[in-house]
PDB file of C-alpha atoms in Angstrom:
ATOM      1  CA  MET A  21     -17.484  23.555 -13.375  1.00 69.00           C
ATOM      2  CA  GLY A  22     -14.325  24.702 -15.194  1.00 81.00           C
ATOM      3  CA  GLU A  23     -14.496  28.081 -13.474  1.00 86.00           C
ATOM      4  CA  VAL A  24     -14.600  26.412 -10.048  1.00 84.00           C
ATOM      5  CA  LEU A  25     -11.525  24.336 -10.923  1.00 85.00           C
ATOM      6  CA  ASP A  26      -9.731  27.445 -12.203  1.00 85.00           C
ATOM      7  CA  ARG A  27     -10.469  29.297  -8.962  1.00 85.00           C
ATOM      8  CA  GLY A  28      -9.350  26.307  -6.911  1.00 82.00           C
ATOM      9  CA  LEU A  29      -6.073  26.112  -8.824  1.00 84.00           C
ATOM     10  CA  ARG A  30      -5.441  29.852  -8.398  1.00 83.00           C
ATOM     11  CA  LEU A  31      -6.195  29.564  -4.702  1.00 80.00           C
ATOM     12  CA  PHE A  32      -3.753  26.665  -4.341  1.00 79.00           C
ATOM     13  CA  GLN A  33      -1.080  28.593  -6.264  1.00 80.00           C
ATOM     14  CA  ALA A  34      -1.525  31.549  -3.926  1.00 76.00           C
ATOM     15  CA  LEU A  35      -1.464  29.451  -0.760  1.00 82.00           C
ATOM     16  CA  TRP A  36       0.908  26.554  -1.431  1.00 86.00           C
ATOM     17  CA  ARG A  37       3.861  28.016   0.510  1.00 86.00           C
ATOM     18  CA  GLU A  38       1.698  28.816   3.491  1.00 87.00           C
ATOM     19  CA  LEU A  39       0.143  25.354   3.343  1.00 88.00           C
ATOM     20  CA  ALA A  40       3.591  23.747   3.274  1.00 91.00           C
ATOM     21  CA  LYS A  41       4.864  25.837   6.194  1.00 93.00           C
ATOM     22  CA  PHE A  42       1.654  25.243   8.118  1.00 93.00           C
ATOM     23  CA  GLY A  43       2.175  21.519   7.506  1.00 93.00           C
ATOM     24  CA  VAL A  44       5.749  21.606   8.846  1.00 96.00           C
ATOM     25  CA  VAL A  45       4.700  23.517  11.967  1.00 95.00           C
ATOM     26  CA  GLY A  46       1.740  21.176  12.333  1.00 91.00           C
ATOM     27  CA  ALA A  47       3.987  18.116  12.041  1.00 94.00           C
ATOM     28  CA  GLY A  48       6.188  19.463  14.830  1.00 96.00           C
ATOM     29  CA  ALA A  49       3.138  20.202  16.964  1.00 91.00           C
ATOM     30  CA  PHE A  50       1.811  16.705  16.191  1.00 88.00           C
ATOM     31  CA  LEU A  51       5.037  15.110  17.423  1.00 94.00           C
ATOM     32  CA  ILE A  52       5.028  17.205  20.592  1.00 96.00           C
ATOM     33  CA  ASP A  53       1.330  16.556  21.212  1.00 88.00           C
ATOM     34  CA  SER A  54       1.617  12.824  20.525  1.00 89.00           C
ATOM     35  CA  ALA A  55       4.701  12.302  22.677  1.00 95.00           C
ATOM     36  CA  ILE A  56       3.228  14.120  25.658  1.00 96.00           C
ATOM     37  CA  PHE A  57      -0.191  12.497  25.259  1.00 91.00           C
ATOM     38  CA  LEU A  58       1.214   8.978  25.009  1.00 92.00           C
ATOM     39  CA  TRP A  59       3.511   9.583  27.972  1.00 95.00           C
ATOM     40  CA  LEU A  60       0.619  10.891  30.099  1.00 95.00           C
ATOM     41  CA  ILE A  61      -1.914   8.150  29.251  1.00 92.00           C
ATOM     42  CA  THR A  62       0.612   5.363  29.782  1.00 93.00           C
ATOM     43  CA  GLY A  63       1.898   6.833  33.030  1.00 93.00           C
ATOM     44  CA  PRO A  64       0.759   9.593  35.352  1.00 92.00           C
ATOM     45  CA  MET A  65      -2.714  10.090  33.790  1.00 92.00           C
ATOM     46  CA  ASP A  66      -3.632   6.557  32.715  1.00 85.00           C
ATOM     47  CA  GLU A  67      -7.218   7.016  33.970  1.00 86.00           C
ATOM     48  CA  SER A  68      -7.698  10.521  32.618  1.00 89.00           C
ATOM     49  CA  HIS A  69      -7.281  10.405  28.842  1.00 86.00           C
ATOM     50  CA  VAL A  70      -9.339  13.519  28.086  1.00 85.00           C
ATOM     51  CA  LYS A  71      -7.371  15.696  30.542  1.00 91.00           C
ATOM     52  CA  ALA A  72      -4.131  14.233  29.205  1.00 91.00           C
ATOM     53  CA  LYS A  73      -5.161  15.258  25.688  1.00 83.00           C
ATOM     54  CA  ALA A  74      -5.903  18.794  26.887  1.00 86.00           C
ATOM     55  CA  ILE A  75      -2.451  19.117  28.481  1.00 93.00           C
ATOM     56  CA  ALA A  76      -0.688  17.746  25.413  1.00 91.00           C
ATOM     57  CA  VAL A  77      -2.580  20.132  23.141  1.00 81.00           C
ATOM     58  CA  ALA A  78      -1.748  23.101  25.384  1.00 87.00           C
ATOM     59  CA  VAL A  79       1.993  22.428  25.149  1.00 93.00           C
ATOM     60  CA  ALA A  80       1.838  21.823  21.388  1.00 89.00           C
ATOM     61  CA  THR A  81      -0.149  25.056  20.975  1.00 84.00           C
ATOM     62  CA  ILE A  82       2.725  27.111  22.362  1.00 88.00           C
ATOM     63  CA  PHE A  83       5.013  25.588  19.747  1.00 94.00           C
ATOM     64  CA  ALA A  84       2.412  26.162  17.009  1.00 90.00           C
ATOM     65  CA  TRP A  85       1.927  29.809  18.041  1.00 87.00           C
ATOM     66  CA  LEU A  86       5.619  30.532  17.694  1.00 89.00           C
ATOM     67  CA  GLY A  87       5.990  28.633  14.417  1.00 93.00           C
ATOM     68  CA  ASN A  88       2.918  30.114  12.766  1.00 91.00           C
ATOM     69  CA  ARG A  89       3.433  33.670  14.003  1.00 88.00           C
ATOM     70  CA  TYR A  90       7.101  33.953  13.170  1.00 89.00           C
ATOM     71  CA  TRP A  91       7.334  31.697  10.112  1.00 91.00           C
ATOM     72  CA  THR A  92       4.125  30.561   8.400  1.00 89.00           C
ATOM     73  CA  PHE A  93       2.089  33.780   8.645  1.00 87.00           C
ATOM     74  CA  ARG A  94       4.890  36.246   9.385  1.00 85.00           C
ATOM     75  CA  ARG A  95       3.721  38.621   6.649  1.00 84.00           C
ATOM     76  CA  GLN A  96       0.177  38.660   7.953  1.00 84.00           C
ATOM     77  CA  ARG A  97       0.884  39.390  11.594  1.00 77.00           C
ATOM     78  CA  THR A  98      -1.288  42.128  12.986  1.00 76.00           C
ATOM     79  CA  ARG A  99      -0.020  45.149  14.860  1.00 74.00           C
ATOM     80  CA  THR A 100      -2.086  44.183  17.891  1.00 79.00           C
ATOM     81  CA  ARG A 101      -0.313  41.125  19.296  1.00 77.00           C
ATOM     82  CA  VAL A 102      -2.736  40.820  22.179  1.00 83.00           C
ATOM     83  CA  ARG A 103      -5.724  40.500  19.830  1.00 85.00           C
ATOM     84  CA  GLU A 104      -3.832  38.098  17.602  1.00 84.00           C
ATOM     85  CA  LEU A 105      -2.771  35.948  20.545  1.00 82.00           C
ATOM     86  CA  ALA A 106      -6.287  35.987  22.004  1.00 88.00           C
ATOM     87  CA  MET A 107      -7.756  34.875  18.669  1.00 91.00           C
ATOM     88  CA  PHE A 108      -5.021  32.228  18.275  1.00 90.00           C
ATOM     89  CA  VAL A 109      -5.813  30.845  21.728  1.00 89.00           C
ATOM     90  CA  LEU A 110      -9.558  30.919  21.010  1.00 94.00           C
ATOM     91  CA  MET A 111      -9.142  29.043  17.708  1.00 94.00           C
ATOM     92  CA  ASN A 112      -6.881  26.510  19.412  1.00 89.00           C
ATOM     93  CA  LEU A 113      -9.398  26.057  22.213  1.00 90.00           C
ATOM     94  CA  ILE A 114     -11.950  25.188  19.552  1.00 95.00           C
ATOM     95  CA  GLY A 115      -9.370  22.807  18.046  1.00 90.00           C
ATOM     96  CA  LEU A 116      -8.848  21.338  21.527  1.00 85.00           C
ATOM     97  CA  LEU A 117     -12.598  20.789  21.847  1.00 92.00           C
ATOM     98  CA  ILE A 118     -12.616  19.008  18.489  1.00 95.00           C
ATOM     99  CA  MET A 119      -9.728  16.705  19.481  1.00 88.00           C
ATOM    100  CA  SER A 120     -10.898  16.112  23.050  1.00 89.00           C
ATOM    101  CA  GLY A 121     -14.406  15.523  21.760  1.00 94.00           C
ATOM    102  CA  CYS A 122     -13.076  12.780  19.515  1.00 95.00           C
ATOM    103  CA  VAL A 123     -11.303  11.160  22.498  1.00 91.00           C
ATOM    104  CA  ALA A 124     -14.428  11.500  24.668  1.00 93.00           C
ATOM    105  CA  PHE A 125     -16.640  10.002  21.933  1.00 95.00           C
ATOM    106  CA  SER A 126     -14.277   7.068  21.471  1.00 95.00           C
ATOM    107  CA  PHE A 127     -13.665   6.544  25.203  1.00 92.00           C
ATOM    108  CA  TYR A 128     -17.145   7.106  26.671  1.00 94.00           C
ATOM    109  CA  ILE A 129     -19.613   6.483  23.823  1.00 96.00           C
ATOM    110  CA  LEU A 130     -17.877   3.739  21.865  1.00 96.00           C
ATOM    111  CA  GLY A 131     -16.227   2.254  24.962  1.00 95.00           C
ATOM    112  CA  LEU A 132     -12.811   2.064  23.295  1.00 95.00           C
ATOM    113  CA  ARG A 133     -10.635   2.528  26.368  1.00 92.00           C
ATOM    114  CA  SER A 134      -7.217   1.453  25.153  1.00 92.00           C
ATOM    115  CA  GLU A 135      -4.304   3.843  24.724  1.00 88.00           C
ATOM    116  CA  LEU A 136      -4.250   3.067  21.008  1.00 92.00           C
ATOM    117  CA  ALA A 137      -7.940   3.924  20.583  1.00 94.00           C
ATOM    118  CA  SER A 138      -7.505   7.217  22.432  1.00 90.00           C
ATOM    119  CA  PHE A 139      -4.396   8.027  20.410  1.00 87.00           C
ATOM    120  CA  VAL A 140      -6.111   7.321  17.086  1.00 93.00           C
ATOM    121  CA  SER A 141      -9.283   9.196  17.996  1.00 94.00           C
ATOM    122  CA  GLY A 142      -7.495  12.248  19.427  1.00 88.00           C
ATOM    123  CA  SER A 143      -4.191  12.463  17.607  1.00 84.00           C
ATOM    124  CA  ILE A 144      -5.170  11.159  14.179  1.00 90.00           C
ATOM    125  CA  ILE A 145      -8.885  11.768  13.589  1.00 95.00           C
ATOM    126  CA  GLY A 146      -9.330  14.701  15.972  1.00 93.00           C
ATOM    127  CA  MET A 147      -6.114  16.431  15.009  1.00 85.00           C
ATOM    128  CA  GLY A 148      -6.902  16.073  11.309  1.00 90.00           C
ATOM    129  CA  MET A 149     -10.301  17.680  11.788  1.00 94.00           C
ATOM    130  CA  ALA A 150      -8.874  20.410  14.019  1.00 92.00           C
ATOM    131  CA  MET A 151      -6.025  21.102  11.568  1.00 88.00           C
ATOM    132  CA  CYS A 152      -8.449  21.881   8.743  1.00 90.00           C
ATOM    133  CA  PHE A 153     -10.444  24.151  11.022  1.00 95.00           C
ATOM    134  CA  ARG A 154      -7.344  25.962  12.302  1.00 92.00           C
ATOM    135  CA  PHE A 155      -5.821  26.723   8.898  1.00 91.00           C
ATOM    136  CA  VAL A 156      -9.028  28.406   7.762  1.00 91.00           C
ATOM    137  CA  ALA A 157      -9.476  30.145  11.125  1.00 94.00           C
ATOM    138  CA  TYR A 158      -5.904  31.471  11.138  1.00 92.00           C
ATOM    139  CA  LYS A 159      -6.350  32.903   7.629  1.00 88.00           C
ATOM    140  CA  LEU A 160      -9.750  34.464   8.360  1.00 91.00           C
ATOM    141  CA  TRP A 161      -9.558  35.596  11.989  1.00 91.00           C
ATOM    142  CA  VAL A 162      -6.057  35.389  13.483  1.00 91.00           C
ATOM    143  CA  PHE A 163      -3.303  36.495  11.112  1.00 89.00           C
ATOM    144  CA  THR A 164      -5.259  39.214   9.333  1.00 86.00           C
ATOM    145  CA  GLY A 165      -2.519  41.746   8.578  1.00 80.00           C
ATOM    146  CA  SER A 166      -1.845  42.611   4.962  1.00 59.00           C
ATOM    147  CA  ALA A 167       0.267  40.161   2.991  1.00 49.00           C
ATOM    148  CA  GLU A 168       3.005  41.391   0.664  1.00 41.00           C
ATOM    149  CA  GLY A 169       2.229  38.853  -2.028  1.00 40.00           C
ATOM    150  CA  GLU A 170      -0.838  37.403  -3.647  1.00 40.00           C
ATOM    151  CA  THR A 171      -3.621  36.666  -1.179  1.00 44.00           C
ATOM    152  CA  ALA A 172      -6.380  34.106  -1.193  1.00 45.00           C
ATOM    153  CA  LEU A 173      -8.923  36.849  -1.854  1.00 47.00           C
ATOM    154  CA  ALA A 174      -6.991  38.132  -4.857  1.00 44.00           C
ATOM    155  CA  ALA A 175      -6.587  34.598  -6.168  1.00 44.00           C
ATOM    156  CA  ALA A 176     -10.299  33.937  -5.905  1.00 48.00           C
ATOM    157  CA  HIS A 177     -11.054  36.988  -8.064  1.00 49.00           C
ATOM    158  CA  ALA A 178      -8.166  36.723 -10.517  1.00 47.00           C
ATOM    159  CA  PRO A 179      -8.707  36.261 -14.256  1.00 50.00           C
ATOM    160  CA  PRO A 180      -9.149  32.669 -15.492  1.00 49.00           C
ATOM    161  CA  TYR A 181      -6.188  30.297 -15.357  1.00 45.00           C
ATOM    162  CA  THR A 182      -3.929  29.995 -18.399  1.00 47.00           C
ATOM    163  CA  ASP A 183      -1.213  27.485 -19.234  1.00 45.00           C
ATOM    164  CA  GLN A 184       1.436  29.952 -18.112  1.00 48.00           C
ATOM    165  CA  MET A 185       1.716  29.784 -14.347  1.00 45.00           C
ATOM    166  CA  PRO A 186       2.204  33.144 -12.665  1.00 47.00           C
ATOM    167  CA  GLN A 187       5.404  33.564 -10.723  1.00 49.00           C
ATOM    168  CA  VAL A 188       4.655  34.410  -7.111  1.00 45.00           C
ATOM    169  CA  ARG A 189       7.725  36.004  -5.606  1.00 46.00           C
ATOM    170  CA  ASP A 190       8.571  35.275  -1.995  1.00 48.00           C
ATOM    171  CA  SER A 191      11.932  36.904  -1.425  1.00 47.00           C
ATOM    172  CA  ALA A 192      12.236  35.783   2.202  1.00 48.00           C
ATOM    173  CA  ASP A 193      12.025  32.069   1.343  1.00 45.00           C
TER     174      ASP A 193
END
């Protein structure tokens, strides 16, 4: 059990900056998504909550692409932008399915048809689930270029943790 905790701590130490940046970009995308979604379901798309969620996610995805490509994962960008963009869009489509599925489940299965219920199911529960999926997907399949610093793979196979924390240098931050 101690070895698992040691590996988890090393992994966190290797990823904490990326996690923080991913969180900031995600918070911005959340605000964009939420504002557009609430505007659509309380106005022009009041009878089409699932489509409204899809539109809001699409706009927020553009913001997230720029933030993650040029800030969060800038050291892991691949040389083939088209492949990277295609994988980013694919992973976000899966995230969209997760969020829209939560809205559809709440709206059609549970019969919770209020704006608040759709907001909570899509923008809180669904986005939380999709966020976890996307971080892992971005690391494994989207931003796969070589990193200049310590990587998650190196952290997972590093020697056991000691009381002295290693200094991970990130000169661009």
